[in-house]
Amino acid sequence: MTAIQRVAVAHGDGIGPEIMNATLRILEAARVPLAFDPIEIGEAVYRRGILSGIPREAWETIRRNRVLLKGPITTPQGSGYKSINVTIRKSLGLFANVRQCKAYAPFVASTHPGMNIVIIRENEEDLYAGIEHRQTQEVTQVLKLISRPGSESIIRYAFEYARAYGRQKVTCMTKDNIMKLTDGLFHQVFDEVAREYPDLRAEHQIIDIGAARVAAMPESLDVVVTLNLYGDILSDIAAQVAGSVGLAGSANIGENAAMFEAVHGSAPDIAGRGVANPSGLLLAAIQMLVHLGLGSYAETIKHAWLATLEDGIHTADIYRVGLSERNVGTDDFTDAVIERLGRKPHTLTPVTYENRPIRVRVSRPPRRDKALVGVDVFLDWDEEGRNPERLGARLEALNGDGLALKMITNRGVKVYPDGLPETFCTDHWRCRFVSERPLRFPDLLALLTRLDAAGLHVVKTEHLYTFDGEAGYSLGQGE
Ligand code: NAI
């Protein structure tokens, strides 16, 4: 007999309780060997003044069970409230976000009936580190952090996923033509890992054309692996193109824990009316069963759900005259799925789920020889008509200790030496000082002290390093 596993369950806000009750009714009717421990997170908890939305008892249950099935949460407007999703993903190290986006044509209308893609999104890094600063009157910045182990984990996960689920191709999407170091690292790791999976096709697309293809020709894609922000946007496009955001489930997977939820939000506009489509959460629960090694239960429930769609029993969001037989509410849809447990679909393809957990290991490349060769000093400067030539002349006079001004850029465009008068300049200047010889940290401090003494306002510095002689920083134009 299969041992009972315990799962933490958060009903969520808005339509959350309606679709969670529906999902749990189906799981119980299928006699899944699971016990559910309810936790309270979300709106009510925020209202009690807990800014994270997650009380201590809820954390304890989640950490003990290591698996959370979560309804959508309403994030209150206003600063101070933290997104529960981001908090849970990061705190538990749920590095992989897996979203399957499939069309169920001809039973659910879709502009792309052959579409069947999986988007595997990096979940912890990128701009979502949320490290932002206002540096001058005019300029704010956000830090985009991409690590080699973070990239390798998600990319290996994508290839392992493709193998486990019989997929043929993995497409990596980045913007490395612009972000050569950050997105470039992701692309480079992708090429390295792809060589270990000769049985799978691997390709890279620039994210802009890649996103256009997700929208216009998704049949050409299979598994897509990408960075956090791109993946966030792509997966909503893909879910909508497939038919409805109400039809997509999402898994957040880490080494020691996992969270499963619908792609959509709490839909306050239809909450309490009994019309919500529970399919997104149900499909997430099916992903959870596979994750827990309960693939046969997952198959039974998926087949009953496919048979319900085939019989034209549809909730309002997917109901179409001519395609659908009955427009049903959440409860009747749930009853219809339960009645069909044990049936297989006639036209839609039945599924088989392997009980093979996906494990990834991350390599440790040899350490490179790291040398300090310069510094980018960022200045807040709003004097002398913002004339770059004047700033350049002031800075050249402060060269010393081997450090010499190489160039000044404004919003990334070189304005000194040899800038164009047409270039618009903000009050935020990146001034690159480089040295022919290896530097020591005190050399940088001495430069900063000279700049400060000359009345210039340093707002930040970025050190320039080489790794085995290779530049660890992007070059300016003409460098
Ligand atoms: P939403 O996804 O809740 O709703 C967008 C539209 O889709 C609405 O018209 C809604 O009625 C419809 N819809 C969504 N799910 C449906 C379903 N299962 N059946 C039928 N129709 C459905 O997005 P919105 O309105 O932007 O966000 C509402 C709240 O949800 C916000 O507070 C937001 O922060 C939160 N949210 C939470 C998420 C989560 O917990 N994972 C994800 C996205 C948003």
Short mmCIF file of C-alpha atoms in Angstrom, two decimals, residues 95-431:
data_model
loop_
_atom_site.label_atom_id
_atom_site.label_comp_id
_atom_site.label_asym_id
_atom_site.label_seq_id
_atom_site.Cartn_x
_atom_site.Cartn_y
_atom_site.Cartn_z
CA PHE A 95 14.48 27.63 -8.62
CA ALA A 96 12.40 26.13 -11.43
CA ASN A 97 9.02 27.43 -12.54
CA VAL A 98 7.39 24.98 -14.94
CA ARG A 99 4.33 26.03 -16.93
CA GLN A 100 2.72 23.76 -19.48
CA CYS A 101 0.71 25.61 -22.12
CA LYS A 102 -1.28 23.34 -24.35
CA ALA A 103 -4.22 23.84 -26.68
CA TYR A 104 -7.18 21.47 -26.24
CA ALA A 105 -8.58 21.96 -29.72
CA PRO A 106 -11.04 21.25 -31.15
CA PHE A 107 -12.84 21.26 -27.79
CA VAL A 108 -11.47 24.57 -26.50
CA ALA A 109 -11.08 27.36 -29.06
CA SER A 110 -7.44 28.26 -29.70
CA THR A 111 -5.77 30.25 -32.44
CA HIS A 112 -3.01 27.60 -32.38
CA PRO A 113 -4.60 24.16 -32.09
CA GLY A 114 -1.26 22.30 -32.31
CA MET A 115 0.39 24.21 -29.52
CA ASN A 116 1.97 22.19 -26.71
CA ILE A 117 4.84 23.99 -25.06
CA VAL A 118 6.42 23.98 -21.64
CA ILE A 119 8.04 27.13 -20.34
CA ILE A 120 10.76 26.55 -17.76
CA ARG A 121 11.54 29.83 -16.10
CA GLU A 122 14.40 30.61 -13.74
CA ASN A 123 12.67 31.62 -10.53
CA GLU A 124 15.19 33.21 -8.15
CA GLU A 125 17.52 35.58 -9.98
CA ASP A 126 17.47 38.29 -12.62
CA LEU A 127 15.75 41.62 -11.99
CA TYR A 128 13.53 39.91 -9.42
CA ALA A 129 16.29 40.20 -6.85
CA GLY A 130 14.54 43.54 -6.38
CA ILE A 131 17.75 45.50 -5.69
CA GLU A 132 16.89 49.03 -6.79
CA HIS A 133 18.35 52.46 -6.04
CA ARG A 134 17.69 56.05 -6.91
CA GLN A 135 21.09 57.53 -7.51
CA THR A 136 20.53 61.04 -8.79
CA GLN A 137 17.63 63.45 -9.24
CA GLU A 138 16.91 61.88 -12.61
CA VAL A 139 18.14 58.30 -12.57
CA THR A 140 17.05 55.06 -10.87
CA GLN A 141 18.63 51.66 -11.36
CA VAL A 142 17.92 47.96 -10.79
CA LEU A 143 20.53 45.26 -10.47
CA LYS A 144 20.24 42.24 -12.73
CA LEU A 145 22.01 39.30 -11.09
CA ILE A 146 22.66 36.14 -13.09
CA SER A 147 24.81 33.39 -11.56
CA ARG A 148 26.47 30.41 -13.18
CA PRO A 149 25.04 27.86 -10.70
CA GLY A 150 21.58 29.46 -10.98
CA SER A 151 21.74 29.28 -14.78
CA GLU A 152 23.12 25.75 -14.80
CA SER A 153 20.44 24.46 -12.41
CA ILE A 154 17.53 25.72 -14.50
CA ILE A 155 19.09 24.72 -17.82
CA ARG A 156 19.87 21.19 -16.62
CA TYR A 157 16.35 21.00 -15.21
CA ALA A 158 14.97 21.90 -18.65
CA PHE A 159 16.99 19.17 -20.41
CA GLU A 160 16.14 16.57 -17.75
CA TYR A 161 12.48 17.57 -17.99
CA ALA A 162 12.57 17.18 -21.77
CA ARG A 163 14.02 13.67 -21.42
CA ALA A 164 11.62 12.61 -18.66
CA TYR A 165 8.56 13.76 -20.61
CA GLY A 166 9.60 12.56 -24.07
CA ARG A 167 10.07 16.03 -25.53
CA GLN A 168 12.35 16.61 -28.53
CA LYS A 169 13.74 20.12 -28.37
CA VAL A 170 14.88 22.73 -25.84
CA THR A 171 14.93 26.38 -26.91
CA CYS A 172 16.87 28.90 -24.85
CA MET A 173 15.71 32.53 -25.05
CA THR A 174 17.90 35.47 -23.99
CA LYS A 175 18.83 38.98 -25.05
CA ASP A 176 22.55 38.32 -25.20
CA ASN A 177 23.05 40.52 -28.24
CA ILE A 178 22.57 43.41 -25.78
CA MET A 179 23.41 41.94 -22.33
CA LYS A 180 26.57 40.09 -23.26
CA LEU A 181 27.72 39.27 -19.75
CA THR A 182 24.48 38.38 -17.93
CA ASP A 183 22.30 36.91 -20.68
CA GLY A 184 25.54 35.87 -22.39
CA LEU A 185 26.43 33.69 -19.38
CA PHE A 186 23.01 32.02 -19.51
CA HIS A 187 23.44 31.33 -23.24
CA GLN A 188 26.98 30.03 -22.76
CA VAL A 189 25.92 27.64 -19.98
CA PHE A 190 23.05 26.49 -22.21
CA ASP A 191 25.49 25.61 -25.02
CA GLU A 192 27.74 23.74 -22.56
CA VAL A 193 24.90 21.73 -21.01
CA ALA A 194 23.25 21.02 -24.39
CA ARG A 195 26.36 19.07 -25.46
CA GLU A 196 25.59 16.53 -22.71
CA TYR A 197 22.16 15.81 -24.21
CA PRO A 198 22.87 14.77 -27.81
CA ASP A 199 19.49 13.00 -27.95
CA LEU A 200 17.70 16.38 -27.72
CA ARG A 201 17.70 19.25 -30.18
CA ALA A 202 18.93 22.52 -28.73
CA GLU A 203 18.57 26.02 -30.14
CA HIS A 204 18.85 29.62 -29.01
CA GLN A 205 16.57 32.50 -29.95
CA ILE A 206 16.77 36.17 -29.07
CA ILE A 207 13.86 36.80 -26.70
CA ASP A 208 12.08 39.37 -28.87
CA ILE A 209 11.73 37.11 -31.88
CA GLY A 210 11.21 34.17 -29.51
CA ALA A 211 8.25 35.91 -27.86
CA ALA A 212 6.81 36.73 -31.27
CA ARG A 213 7.03 33.03 -32.14
CA VAL A 214 5.31 32.01 -28.89
CA ALA A 215 2.45 34.30 -29.90
CA ALA A 216 2.34 33.60 -33.64
CA MET A 217 3.79 30.12 -34.28
CA PRO A 218 3.96 28.23 -30.96
CA GLU A 219 3.79 24.91 -32.82
CA SER A 220 7.49 25.44 -33.65
CA LEU A 221 8.42 25.29 -29.94
CA ASP A 222 8.61 22.44 -27.45
CA VAL A 223 10.45 23.17 -24.17
CA VAL A 224 11.54 26.78 -23.63
CA VAL A 225 14.08 27.69 -20.93
CA THR A 226 14.64 31.31 -20.05
CA LEU A 227 15.45 33.93 -17.44
CA ASN A 228 13.02 35.06 -14.75
CA LEU A 229 11.49 38.21 -16.29
CA TYR A 230 11.29 36.88 -19.85
CA GLY A 231 9.73 33.66 -18.53
CA ASP A 232 7.15 35.57 -16.52
CA ILE A 233 5.95 37.46 -19.57
CA LEU A 234 6.24 34.53 -22.00
CA SER A 235 4.23 32.13 -19.88
CA ASP A 236 1.24 34.47 -19.66
CA ILE A 237 1.35 35.03 -23.42
CA ALA A 238 1.57 31.29 -23.95
CA ALA A 239 -1.31 30.50 -21.55
CA GLN A 240 -3.54 33.04 -23.28
CA VAL A 241 -2.61 31.82 -26.77
CA ALA A 242 -3.38 28.23 -25.71
CA GLY A 243 -6.97 29.16 -24.88
CA SER A 244 -7.42 30.70 -21.44
CA VAL A 245 -5.33 31.72 -18.44
CA GLY A 246 -7.84 29.61 -16.51
CA LEU A 247 -6.35 26.47 -18.12
CA ALA A 248 -2.71 26.71 -17.06
CA GLY A 249 -1.03 25.22 -14.00
CA SER A 250 2.36 26.07 -12.63
CA ALA A 251 4.94 24.17 -10.59
CA ASN A 252 7.70 25.82 -8.55
CA ILE A 253 10.35 23.20 -7.90
CA GLY A 254 13.35 23.27 -5.58
CA GLU A 255 15.76 20.65 -4.32
CA ASN A 256 13.94 20.20 -1.02
CA ALA A 257 10.48 21.67 -1.54
CA ALA A 258 7.88 22.48 -4.18
CA MET A 259 4.83 24.67 -4.61
CA PHE A 260 1.99 24.14 -7.09
CA GLU A 261 -0.53 26.78 -8.16
CA ALA A 262 -2.63 28.06 -11.05
CA VAL A 263 -1.03 30.62 -13.37
CA HIS A 264 -3.93 33.06 -12.92
CA GLY A 265 -4.67 35.35 -9.97
CA SER A 266 -7.53 35.61 -7.48
CA ALA A 267 -10.00 37.02 -10.07
CA PRO A 268 -11.88 39.31 -7.65
CA ASP A 269 -14.30 40.24 -10.47
CA ILE A 270 -15.90 36.76 -10.39
CA ALA A 271 -15.15 35.71 -6.79
CA GLY A 272 -18.03 34.17 -4.83
CA ARG A 273 -20.18 33.63 -7.93
CA GLY A 274 -19.40 29.94 -8.40
CA VAL A 275 -18.35 30.40 -12.04
CA ALA A 276 -14.54 30.12 -11.85
CA ASN A 277 -12.74 27.47 -13.87
CA PRO A 278 -10.84 25.21 -11.44
CA SER A 279 -8.73 23.68 -14.26
CA GLY A 280 -5.55 25.74 -13.72
CA LEU A 281 -5.30 24.64 -10.09
CA LEU A 282 -6.35 21.08 -10.93
CA LEU A 283 -3.60 20.84 -13.57
CA ALA A 284 -1.13 22.19 -11.00
CA ALA A 285 -2.32 19.48 -8.59
CA ILE A 286 -1.71 16.91 -11.35
CA GLN A 287 1.88 18.22 -11.68
CA MET A 288 2.12 17.83 -7.88
CA LEU A 289 1.02 14.19 -8.03
CA VAL A 290 3.68 13.45 -10.66
CA HIS A 291 6.26 15.22 -8.50
CA LEU A 292 5.25 13.06 -5.53
CA GLY A 293 5.66 9.88 -7.57
CA LEU A 294 1.89 9.36 -7.91
CA GLY A 295 1.85 9.34 -11.70
CA SER A 296 -0.96 6.80 -12.07
CA TYR A 297 -3.34 8.97 -10.02
CA ALA A 298 -2.25 11.97 -12.09
CA GLU A 299 -3.10 10.07 -15.29
CA THR A 300 -6.55 9.04 -14.03
CA ILE A 301 -7.49 12.60 -13.08
CA LYS A 302 -6.05 14.11 -16.26
CA HIS A 303 -7.98 11.64 -18.42
CA ALA A 304 -11.25 12.41 -16.60
CA TRP A 305 -10.59 16.13 -17.06
CA LEU A 306 -9.82 15.69 -20.80
CA ALA A 307 -13.01 13.60 -21.18
CA THR A 308 -15.01 16.40 -19.51
CA LEU A 309 -13.62 18.93 -22.01
CA GLU A 310 -14.40 16.53 -24.87
CA ASP A 311 -18.00 16.19 -23.67
CA GLY A 312 -18.34 19.96 -24.05
CA ILE A 313 -18.90 20.59 -20.35
CA HIS A 314 -17.23 23.98 -20.06
CA THR A 315 -17.02 26.84 -17.58
CA ALA A 316 -17.87 30.32 -18.84
CA ASP A 317 -14.30 31.36 -19.67
CA ILE A 318 -13.95 28.61 -22.30
CA TYR A 319 -17.62 28.23 -23.26
CA ARG A 320 -18.25 28.87 -26.99
CA VAL A 321 -21.52 28.43 -28.83
CA GLY A 322 -21.04 25.65 -31.35
CA LEU A 323 -18.07 24.11 -29.50
CA SER A 324 -19.52 23.60 -26.03
CA GLU A 325 -22.51 21.53 -24.89
CA ARG A 326 -23.14 22.98 -21.41
CA ASN A 327 -22.08 26.18 -19.66
CA VAL A 328 -21.48 25.06 -16.07
CA GLY A 329 -20.32 26.58 -12.81
CA THR A 330 -17.39 25.42 -10.71
CA ASP A 331 -19.35 22.75 -8.77
CA ASP A 332 -21.02 21.16 -11.80
CA PHE A 333 -17.70 21.10 -13.67
CA THR A 334 -16.12 19.39 -10.66
CA ASP A 335 -18.94 16.81 -10.49
CA ALA A 336 -18.51 16.15 -14.21
CA VAL A 337 -14.78 15.41 -13.76
CA ILE A 338 -15.51 13.13 -10.79
CA GLU A 339 -18.15 11.22 -12.80
CA ARG A 340 -15.55 10.59 -15.52
CA LEU A 341 -12.79 9.21 -13.25
CA GLY A 342 -11.76 5.93 -14.87
CA ARG A 343 -12.58 7.12 -18.41
CA LYS A 344 -10.06 7.96 -21.12
CA PRO A 345 -10.39 10.74 -23.67
CA HIS A 346 -11.49 9.70 -27.21
CA THR A 347 -9.84 12.38 -29.32
CA LEU A 348 -7.41 14.25 -27.09
CA THR A 349 -4.19 12.35 -26.49
CA PRO A 350 -4.04 10.29 -23.28
CA VAL A 351 -1.03 10.95 -21.07
CA THR A 352 1.52 8.74 -19.37
CA TYR A 353 3.50 10.09 -16.46
CA GLU A 354 6.78 8.56 -15.38
CA ASN A 355 7.41 8.48 -11.67
CA ARG A 356 10.91 9.77 -12.18
CA PRO A 357 11.89 12.73 -10.02
CA ILE A 358 14.09 15.22 -11.85
CA ARG A 359 17.41 15.78 -10.11
CA VAL A 360 20.01 18.32 -11.19
CA ARG A 361 23.60 18.60 -10.16
CA VAL A 362 25.65 21.72 -10.62
CA SER A 363 29.29 21.56 -11.72
CA ARG A 364 32.06 23.58 -10.11
CA PRO A 365 34.25 25.06 -12.84
CA PRO A 366 37.88 25.78 -11.90
CA ARG A 367 38.48 29.17 -10.30
CA ARG A 368 40.02 31.73 -12.63
CA ASP A 369 42.78 34.16 -11.77
CA LYS A 370 41.01 37.41 -10.88
CA ALA A 371 42.79 40.77 -11.24
CA LEU A 372 41.61 44.32 -10.51
CA VAL A 373 42.39 46.51 -13.54
CA GLY A 374 40.18 49.56 -13.16
CA VAL A 375 37.01 51.11 -11.86
CA ASP A 376 33.80 52.60 -13.21
CA VAL A 377 32.98 55.59 -11.03
CA PHE A 378 29.38 56.83 -11.28
CA LEU A 379 28.93 60.54 -10.63
CA ASP A 380 25.91 62.70 -9.93
CA TRP A 381 26.98 65.79 -11.94
CA ASP A 382 24.69 68.62 -13.02
CA GLU A 383 27.09 71.51 -13.56
CA GLU A 384 28.65 73.48 -16.41
CA GLY A 385 25.77 72.80 -18.78
CA ARG A 386 26.37 69.08 -18.43
CA ASN A 387 29.15 69.46 -20.97
CA PRO A 388 31.03 66.12 -21.16
CA GLU A 389 34.23 67.80 -22.42
CA ARG A 390 34.37 69.90 -19.25
CA LEU A 391 33.77 66.90 -17.01
CA GLY A 392 36.43 64.99 -18.94
CA ALA A 393 38.96 67.78 -18.44
CA ARG A 394 38.26 67.91 -14.69
CA LEU A 395 38.65 64.15 -14.35
CA GLU A 396 41.83 63.92 -16.48
CA ALA A 397 43.41 66.31 -13.99
CA LEU A 398 42.71 63.77 -11.21
CA ASN A 399 44.46 60.79 -12.88
CA GLY A 400 47.11 59.14 -10.71
CA ASP A 401 48.44 55.92 -9.11
CA GLY A 402 48.40 54.32 -12.58
CA LEU A 403 44.67 55.06 -13.02
CA ALA A 404 43.76 57.12 -16.08
CA LEU A 405 40.37 58.21 -17.38
CA LYS A 406 39.46 56.10 -20.41
CA MET A 407 35.97 57.28 -21.25
CA ILE A 408 32.73 58.74 -19.93
CA THR A 409 29.32 57.38 -20.86
CA ASN A 410 25.83 58.68 -20.16
CA ARG A 411 23.09 56.02 -20.11
CA GLY A 412 25.64 53.73 -21.77
CA VAL A 413 26.48 56.06 -24.70
CA LYS A 414 30.05 57.31 -24.95
CA VAL A 415 30.14 61.08 -24.56
CA TYR A 416 33.87 61.56 -23.86
CA PRO A 417 36.23 61.58 -25.61
CA ASP A 418 34.75 62.32 -29.04
CA GLY A 419 31.06 62.42 -28.09
CA LEU A 420 28.35 63.85 -30.33
CA PRO A 421 26.71 67.14 -29.35
CA GLU A 422 23.28 65.64 -30.20
CA THR A 423 23.47 63.04 -27.39
CA PHE A 424 21.08 63.84 -24.54
CA CYS A 425 22.81 63.69 -21.16
CA THR A 426 21.18 63.01 -17.78
CA ASP A 427 22.80 63.88 -14.43
CA HIS A 428 24.25 60.33 -14.12
CA TRP A 429 27.76 59.74 -15.53
CA ARG A 430 29.79 56.55 -15.75
CA CYS A 431 33.51 57.43 -15.73
#
